[in-house]
mmCIF file of C-alpha atoms and ligand atoms in Angstrom:
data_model
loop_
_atom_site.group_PDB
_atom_site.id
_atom_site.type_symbol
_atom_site.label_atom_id
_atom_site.label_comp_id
_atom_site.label_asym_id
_atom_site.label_seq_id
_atom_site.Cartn_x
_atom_site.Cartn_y
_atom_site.Cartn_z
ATOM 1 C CA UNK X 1 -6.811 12.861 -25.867
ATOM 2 C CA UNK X 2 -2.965 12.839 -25.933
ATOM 3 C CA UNK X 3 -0.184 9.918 -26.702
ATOM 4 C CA UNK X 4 2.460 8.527 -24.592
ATOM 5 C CA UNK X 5 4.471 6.403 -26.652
ATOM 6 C CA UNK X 6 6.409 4.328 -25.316
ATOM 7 C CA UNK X 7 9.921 3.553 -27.035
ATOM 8 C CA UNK X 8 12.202 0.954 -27.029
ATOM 9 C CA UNK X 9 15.946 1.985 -27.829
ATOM 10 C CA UNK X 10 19.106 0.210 -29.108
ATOM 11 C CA UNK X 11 20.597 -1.919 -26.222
ATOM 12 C CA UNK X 12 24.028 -1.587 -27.744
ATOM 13 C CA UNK X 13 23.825 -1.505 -31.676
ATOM 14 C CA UNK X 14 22.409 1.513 -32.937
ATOM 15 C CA UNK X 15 21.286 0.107 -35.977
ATOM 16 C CA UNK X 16 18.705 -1.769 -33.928
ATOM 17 C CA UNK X 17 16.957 1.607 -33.692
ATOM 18 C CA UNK X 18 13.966 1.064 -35.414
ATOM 19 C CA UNK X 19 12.822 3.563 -38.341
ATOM 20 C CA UNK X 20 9.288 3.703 -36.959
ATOM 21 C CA UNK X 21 11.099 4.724 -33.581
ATOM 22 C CA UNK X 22 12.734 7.648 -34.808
ATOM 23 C CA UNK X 23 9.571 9.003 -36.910
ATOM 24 C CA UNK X 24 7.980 8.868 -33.869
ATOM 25 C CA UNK X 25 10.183 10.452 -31.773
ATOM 26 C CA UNK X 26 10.278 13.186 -34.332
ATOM 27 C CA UNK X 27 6.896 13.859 -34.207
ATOM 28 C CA UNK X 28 6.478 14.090 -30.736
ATOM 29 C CA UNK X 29 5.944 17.769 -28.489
ATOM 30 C CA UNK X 30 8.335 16.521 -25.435
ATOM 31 C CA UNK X 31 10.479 13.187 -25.160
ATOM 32 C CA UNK X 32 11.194 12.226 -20.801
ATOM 33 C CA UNK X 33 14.388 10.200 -21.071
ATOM 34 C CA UNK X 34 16.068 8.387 -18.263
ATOM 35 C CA UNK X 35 19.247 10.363 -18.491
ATOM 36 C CA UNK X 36 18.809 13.415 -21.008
ATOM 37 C CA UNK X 37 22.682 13.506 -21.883
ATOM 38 C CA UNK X 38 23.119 9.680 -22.536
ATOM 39 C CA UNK X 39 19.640 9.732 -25.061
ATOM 40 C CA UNK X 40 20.756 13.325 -25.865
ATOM 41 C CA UNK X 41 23.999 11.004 -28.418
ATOM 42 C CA UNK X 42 21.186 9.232 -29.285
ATOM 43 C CA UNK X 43 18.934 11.445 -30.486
ATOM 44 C CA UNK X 44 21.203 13.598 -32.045
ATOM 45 C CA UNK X 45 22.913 10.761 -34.199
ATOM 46 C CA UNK X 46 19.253 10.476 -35.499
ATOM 47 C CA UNK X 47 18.908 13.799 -35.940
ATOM 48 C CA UNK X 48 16.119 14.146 -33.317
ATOM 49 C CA UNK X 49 15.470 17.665 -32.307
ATOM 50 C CA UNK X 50 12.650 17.502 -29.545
ATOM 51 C CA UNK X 51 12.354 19.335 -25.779
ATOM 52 C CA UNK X 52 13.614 16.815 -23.400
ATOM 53 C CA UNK X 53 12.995 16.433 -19.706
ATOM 54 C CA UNK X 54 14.632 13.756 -17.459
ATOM 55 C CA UNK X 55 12.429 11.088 -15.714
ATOM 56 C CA UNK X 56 14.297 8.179 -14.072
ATOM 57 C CA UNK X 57 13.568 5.998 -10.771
ATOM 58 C CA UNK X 58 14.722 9.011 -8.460
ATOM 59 C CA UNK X 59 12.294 11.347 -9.432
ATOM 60 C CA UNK X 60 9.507 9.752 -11.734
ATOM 61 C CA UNK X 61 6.867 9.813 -8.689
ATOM 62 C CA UNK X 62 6.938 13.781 -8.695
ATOM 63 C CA UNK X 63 7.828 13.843 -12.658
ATOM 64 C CA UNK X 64 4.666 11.955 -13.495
ATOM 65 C CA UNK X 65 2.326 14.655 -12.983
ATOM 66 C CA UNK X 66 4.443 16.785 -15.298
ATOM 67 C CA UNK X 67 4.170 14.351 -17.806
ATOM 68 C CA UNK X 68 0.602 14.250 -17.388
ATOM 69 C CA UNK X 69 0.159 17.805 -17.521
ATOM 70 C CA UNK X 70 1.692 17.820 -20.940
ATOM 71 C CA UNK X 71 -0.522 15.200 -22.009
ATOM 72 C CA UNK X 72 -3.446 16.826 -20.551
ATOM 73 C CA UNK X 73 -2.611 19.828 -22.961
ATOM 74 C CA UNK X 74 -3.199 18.284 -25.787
ATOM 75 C CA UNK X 75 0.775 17.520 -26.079
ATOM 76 C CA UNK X 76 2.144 14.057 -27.425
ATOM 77 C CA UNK X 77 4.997 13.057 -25.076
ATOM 78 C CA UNK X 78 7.724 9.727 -25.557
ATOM 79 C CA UNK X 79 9.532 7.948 -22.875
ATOM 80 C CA UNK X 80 12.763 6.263 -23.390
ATOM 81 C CA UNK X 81 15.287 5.075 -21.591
ATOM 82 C CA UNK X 82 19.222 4.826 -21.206
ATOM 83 C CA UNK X 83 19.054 1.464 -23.029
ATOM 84 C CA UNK X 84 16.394 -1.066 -23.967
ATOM 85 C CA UNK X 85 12.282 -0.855 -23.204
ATOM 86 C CA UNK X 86 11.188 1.400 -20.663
ATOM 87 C CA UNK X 87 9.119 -0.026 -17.682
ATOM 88 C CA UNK X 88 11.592 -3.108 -18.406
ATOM 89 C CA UNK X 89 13.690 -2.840 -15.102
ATOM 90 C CA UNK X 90 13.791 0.651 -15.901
ATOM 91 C CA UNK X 91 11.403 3.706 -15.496
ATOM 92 C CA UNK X 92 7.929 3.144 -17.214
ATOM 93 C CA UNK X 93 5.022 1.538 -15.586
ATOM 94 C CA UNK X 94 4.574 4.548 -13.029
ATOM 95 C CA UNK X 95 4.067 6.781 -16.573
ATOM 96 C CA UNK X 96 1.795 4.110 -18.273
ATOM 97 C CA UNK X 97 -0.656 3.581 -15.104
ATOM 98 C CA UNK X 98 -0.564 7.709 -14.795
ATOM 99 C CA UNK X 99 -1.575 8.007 -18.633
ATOM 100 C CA UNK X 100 -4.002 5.496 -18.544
ATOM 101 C CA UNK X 101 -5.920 7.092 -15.757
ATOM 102 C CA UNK X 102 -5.968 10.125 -17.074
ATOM 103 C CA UNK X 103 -8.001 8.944 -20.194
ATOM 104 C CA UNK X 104 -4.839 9.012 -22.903
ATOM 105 C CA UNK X 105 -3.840 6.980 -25.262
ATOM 106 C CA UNK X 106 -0.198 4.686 -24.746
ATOM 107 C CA UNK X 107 1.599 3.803 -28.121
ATOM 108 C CA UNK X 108 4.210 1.332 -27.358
ATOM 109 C CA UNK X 109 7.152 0.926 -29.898
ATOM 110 C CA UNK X 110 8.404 -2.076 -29.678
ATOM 111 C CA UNK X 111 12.411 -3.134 -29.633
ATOM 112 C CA UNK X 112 15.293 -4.567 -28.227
ATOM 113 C CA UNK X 113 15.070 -5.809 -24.761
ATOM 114 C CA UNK X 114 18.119 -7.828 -23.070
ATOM 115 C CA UNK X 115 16.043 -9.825 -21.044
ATOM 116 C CA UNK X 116 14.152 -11.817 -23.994
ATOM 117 C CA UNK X 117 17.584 -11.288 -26.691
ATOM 118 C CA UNK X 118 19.648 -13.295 -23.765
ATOM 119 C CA UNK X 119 16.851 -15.850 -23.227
ATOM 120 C CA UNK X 120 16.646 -16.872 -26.754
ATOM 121 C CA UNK X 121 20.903 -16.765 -27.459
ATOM 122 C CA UNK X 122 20.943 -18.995 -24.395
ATOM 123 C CA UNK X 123 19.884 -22.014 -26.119
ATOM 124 C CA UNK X 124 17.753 -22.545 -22.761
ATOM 125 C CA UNK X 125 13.692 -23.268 -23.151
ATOM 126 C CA UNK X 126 11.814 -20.004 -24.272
ATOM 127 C CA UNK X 127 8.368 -21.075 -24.575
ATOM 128 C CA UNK X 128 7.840 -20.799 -20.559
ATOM 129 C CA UNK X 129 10.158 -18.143 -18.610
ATOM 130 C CA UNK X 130 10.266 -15.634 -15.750
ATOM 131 C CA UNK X 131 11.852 -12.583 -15.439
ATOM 132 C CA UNK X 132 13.471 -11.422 -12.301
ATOM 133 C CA UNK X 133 14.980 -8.552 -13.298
ATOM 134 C CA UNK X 134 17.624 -7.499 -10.549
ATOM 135 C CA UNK X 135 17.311 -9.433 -7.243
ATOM 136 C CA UNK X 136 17.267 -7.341 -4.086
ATOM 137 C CA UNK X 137 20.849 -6.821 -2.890
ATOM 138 C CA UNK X 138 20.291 -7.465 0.506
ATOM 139 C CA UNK X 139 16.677 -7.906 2.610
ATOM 140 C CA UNK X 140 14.590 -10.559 1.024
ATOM 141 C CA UNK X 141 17.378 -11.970 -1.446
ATOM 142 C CA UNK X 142 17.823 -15.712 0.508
ATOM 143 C CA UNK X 143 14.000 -15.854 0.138
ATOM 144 C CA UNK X 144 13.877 -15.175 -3.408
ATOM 145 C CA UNK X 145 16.789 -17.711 -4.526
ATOM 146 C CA UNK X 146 15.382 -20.192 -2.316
ATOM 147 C CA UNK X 147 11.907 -19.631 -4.231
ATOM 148 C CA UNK X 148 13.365 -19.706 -7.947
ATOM 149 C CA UNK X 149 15.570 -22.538 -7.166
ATOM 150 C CA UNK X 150 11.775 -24.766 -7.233
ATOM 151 C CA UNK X 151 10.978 -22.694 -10.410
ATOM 152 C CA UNK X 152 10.426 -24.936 -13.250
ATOM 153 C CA UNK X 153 10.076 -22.557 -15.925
ATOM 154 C CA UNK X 154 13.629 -20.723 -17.360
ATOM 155 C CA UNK X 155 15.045 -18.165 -14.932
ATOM 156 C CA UNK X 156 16.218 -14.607 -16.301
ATOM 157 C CA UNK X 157 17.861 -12.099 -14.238
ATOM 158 C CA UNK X 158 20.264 -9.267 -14.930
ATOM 159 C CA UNK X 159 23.443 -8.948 -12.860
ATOM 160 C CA UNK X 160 25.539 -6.573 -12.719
ATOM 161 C CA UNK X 161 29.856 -7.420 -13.711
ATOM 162 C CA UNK X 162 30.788 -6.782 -10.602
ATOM 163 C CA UNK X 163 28.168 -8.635 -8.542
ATOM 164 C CA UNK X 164 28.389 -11.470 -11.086
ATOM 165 C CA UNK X 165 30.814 -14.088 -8.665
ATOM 166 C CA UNK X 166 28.720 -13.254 -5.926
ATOM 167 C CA UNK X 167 25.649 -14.681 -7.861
ATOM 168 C CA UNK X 168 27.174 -17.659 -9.653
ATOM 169 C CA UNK X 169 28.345 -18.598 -5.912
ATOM 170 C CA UNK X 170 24.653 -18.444 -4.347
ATOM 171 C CA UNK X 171 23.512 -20.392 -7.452
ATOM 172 C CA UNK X 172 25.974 -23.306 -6.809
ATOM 173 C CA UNK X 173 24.583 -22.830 -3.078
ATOM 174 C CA UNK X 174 21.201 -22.932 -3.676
ATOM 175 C CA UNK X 175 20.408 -24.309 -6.834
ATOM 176 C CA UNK X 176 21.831 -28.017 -8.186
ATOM 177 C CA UNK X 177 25.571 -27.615 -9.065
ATOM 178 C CA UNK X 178 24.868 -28.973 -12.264
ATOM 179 C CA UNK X 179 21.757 -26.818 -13.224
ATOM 180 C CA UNK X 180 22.351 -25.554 -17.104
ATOM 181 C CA UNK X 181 22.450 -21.576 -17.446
ATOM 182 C CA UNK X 182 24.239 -19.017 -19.253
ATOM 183 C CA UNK X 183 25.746 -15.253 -19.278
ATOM 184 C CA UNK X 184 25.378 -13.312 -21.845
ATOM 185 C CA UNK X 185 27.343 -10.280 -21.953
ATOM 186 C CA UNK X 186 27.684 -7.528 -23.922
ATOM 187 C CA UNK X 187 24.624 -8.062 -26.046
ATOM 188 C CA UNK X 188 24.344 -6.698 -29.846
ATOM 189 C CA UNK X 189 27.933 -5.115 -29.167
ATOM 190 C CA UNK X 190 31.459 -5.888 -30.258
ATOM 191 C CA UNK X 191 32.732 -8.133 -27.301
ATOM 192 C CA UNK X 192 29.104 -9.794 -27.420
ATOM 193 C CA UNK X 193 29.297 -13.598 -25.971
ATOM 194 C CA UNK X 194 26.913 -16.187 -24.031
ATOM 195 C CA UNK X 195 28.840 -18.083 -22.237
ATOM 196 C CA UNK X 196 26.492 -21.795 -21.559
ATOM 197 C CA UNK X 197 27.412 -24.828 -18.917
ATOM 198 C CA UNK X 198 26.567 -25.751 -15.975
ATOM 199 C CA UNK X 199 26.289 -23.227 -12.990
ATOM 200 C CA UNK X 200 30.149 -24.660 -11.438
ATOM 201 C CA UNK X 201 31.354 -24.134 -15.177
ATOM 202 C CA UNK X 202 30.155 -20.947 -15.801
ATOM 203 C CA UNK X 203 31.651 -20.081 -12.464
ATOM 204 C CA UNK X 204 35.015 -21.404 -13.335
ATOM 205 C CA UNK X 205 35.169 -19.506 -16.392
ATOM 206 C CA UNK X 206 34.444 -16.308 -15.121
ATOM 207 C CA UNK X 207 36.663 -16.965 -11.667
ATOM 208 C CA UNK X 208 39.459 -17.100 -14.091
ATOM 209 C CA UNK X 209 38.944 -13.977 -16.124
ATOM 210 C CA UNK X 210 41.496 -10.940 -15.380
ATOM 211 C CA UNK X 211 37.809 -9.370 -14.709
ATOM 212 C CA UNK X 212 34.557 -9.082 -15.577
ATOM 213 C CA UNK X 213 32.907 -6.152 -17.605
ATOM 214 C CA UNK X 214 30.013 -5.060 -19.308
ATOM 215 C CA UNK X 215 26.287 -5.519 -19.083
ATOM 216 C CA UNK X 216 25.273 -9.427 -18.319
ATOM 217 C CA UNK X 217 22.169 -11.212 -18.251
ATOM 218 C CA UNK X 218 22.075 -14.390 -16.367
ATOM 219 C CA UNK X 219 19.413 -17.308 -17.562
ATOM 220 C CA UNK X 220 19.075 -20.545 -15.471
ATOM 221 C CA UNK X 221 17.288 -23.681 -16.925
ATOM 222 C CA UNK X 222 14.466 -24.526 -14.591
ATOM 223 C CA UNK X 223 14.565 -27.292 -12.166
ATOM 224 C CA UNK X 224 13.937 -30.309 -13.528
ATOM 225 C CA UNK X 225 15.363 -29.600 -16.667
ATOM 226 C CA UNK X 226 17.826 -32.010 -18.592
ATOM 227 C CA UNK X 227 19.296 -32.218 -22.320
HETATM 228 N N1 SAM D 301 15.306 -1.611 -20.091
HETATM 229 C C1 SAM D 301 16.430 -2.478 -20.349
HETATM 230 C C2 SAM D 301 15.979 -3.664 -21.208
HETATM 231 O O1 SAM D 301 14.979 -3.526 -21.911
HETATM 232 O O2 SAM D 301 16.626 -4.691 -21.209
HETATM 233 C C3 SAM D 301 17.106 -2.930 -19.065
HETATM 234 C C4 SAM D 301 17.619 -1.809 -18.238
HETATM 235 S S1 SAM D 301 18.435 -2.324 -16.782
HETATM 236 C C5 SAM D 301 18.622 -0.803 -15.936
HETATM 237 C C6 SAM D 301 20.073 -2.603 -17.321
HETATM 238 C C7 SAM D 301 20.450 -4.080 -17.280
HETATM 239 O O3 SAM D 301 19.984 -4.735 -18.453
HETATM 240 C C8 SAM D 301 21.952 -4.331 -17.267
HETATM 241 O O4 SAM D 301 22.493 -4.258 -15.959
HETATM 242 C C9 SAM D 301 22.032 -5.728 -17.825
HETATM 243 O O5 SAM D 301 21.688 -6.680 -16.839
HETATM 244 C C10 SAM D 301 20.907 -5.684 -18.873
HETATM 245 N N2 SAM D 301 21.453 -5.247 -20.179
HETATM 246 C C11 SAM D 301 21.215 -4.093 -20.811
HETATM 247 N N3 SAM D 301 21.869 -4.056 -21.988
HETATM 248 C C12 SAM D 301 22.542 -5.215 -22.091
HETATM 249 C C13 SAM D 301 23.409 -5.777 -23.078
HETATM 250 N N4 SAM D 301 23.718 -5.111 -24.194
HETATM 251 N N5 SAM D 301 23.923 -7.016 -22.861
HETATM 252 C C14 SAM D 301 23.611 -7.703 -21.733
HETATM 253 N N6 SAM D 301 22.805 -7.212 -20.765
HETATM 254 C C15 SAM D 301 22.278 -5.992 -20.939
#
């Protein structure tokens, strides 16, 4: 019986790579990353030598049975991804059900994740939430504001800079004008910032921004919620 480990990467700071992730990433036969060349700066800063092979959301249905063939051959194999913790809006659970069917063990390393690191800088209630990841960009994304504008527990969902406008607008739409949420942007990096007001504030302030950059996380306070 093999491992796949799963492990969690820096989301930004590279110092938030944990030691336990590297020594197992070391030890490992084969790491599948997301994008070989963007964990290949990774992995070399940490002086990780290991094969690599690429499995990311365009090809991780056929790559899965690779990855359990390596497993199958007594071979310990590590997923990453570009940024964060795998299956996390990013490649993951496909390799996890795989493994687990085929009898082998899954090791997960634990790390940064934007969802949960934007929840908590938000200053918005943590102890009940629910994660949207992206919404759909088109078919079925009405619906699913129209649901989480009932939600009572704290909304997180990641956004794209350019899209950003777009989703502050539906918010004011859908949701109360006055519903507390925040951005956070650029998480563990240099320009790092949450940005928290009311959904017409935080649209203001980013309206009147030259533009809008980096990686953002958007958490809304559930309805019914009041400071
Ligand atoms: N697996 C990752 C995780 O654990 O958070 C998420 C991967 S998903 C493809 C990428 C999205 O995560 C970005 O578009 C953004 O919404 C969010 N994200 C990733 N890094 C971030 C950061 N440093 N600051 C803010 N949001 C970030």
């Amino acid at each position: 019986m093999s491992i796949l480990y799963i492990v969690a990467t820096p989301i930004g700071n590279l110092q938030d790579f944990s030691p336990r992730a590297v020594e197992v990433l070391k030890s490992v036969d084969y790491i599948a990353c997301e994008d070989t060349r963007t964990s290949g700066t990774l992995l070399q800063h940490f002086g990780i030598d290991k094969p690599k092979f690429s499995f990311h959301q365009h090809n991780e249905h056929r790559k899965v049975g690779h990855l359990t063939n390596i497993l199958d051959a007594n071979q310990d194999v590590a997923l990453i991804s570009d940024a964060g913790m795998p299956g996390i809006s990013d490649p993951g659970f496909l390799a996890v059900r795989a493994a687990k069917q085929g009898g082998h063990n899954i090791i997960v390393i634990p790390g940064p994740d934007a969802a949960t690191t934007a929840l908590v800088a938000s200053g918005l209630p943590s102890d009940r939430y629910v994660f949207e990841g992206f919404l759909p960009h088109k078919k079925g994304r009405q619906k699913r504001l129209r649901e989480l504008a009932e939600e009572e527990r704290t909304i997180v969902i990641y956004e794209s800079p350019n899209r950003l406008l777009k989703l502050l607008d539906e918010l004011e739409e859908r949701f109360e004008p006055d519903r507390l949420a925040a951005v956070a942007r650029e998480l563990t990096k240099k320009f790092e910032e949450v940005i928290r007001g009311t959904i017409t504030e935080l649209k203001k302030e980013f309206e009147e921004r030259d533009s809008i950059k980096g990686e953002i996380v958007v958490i809304i306070s559930g309805k019914g919620y009041s400071e």
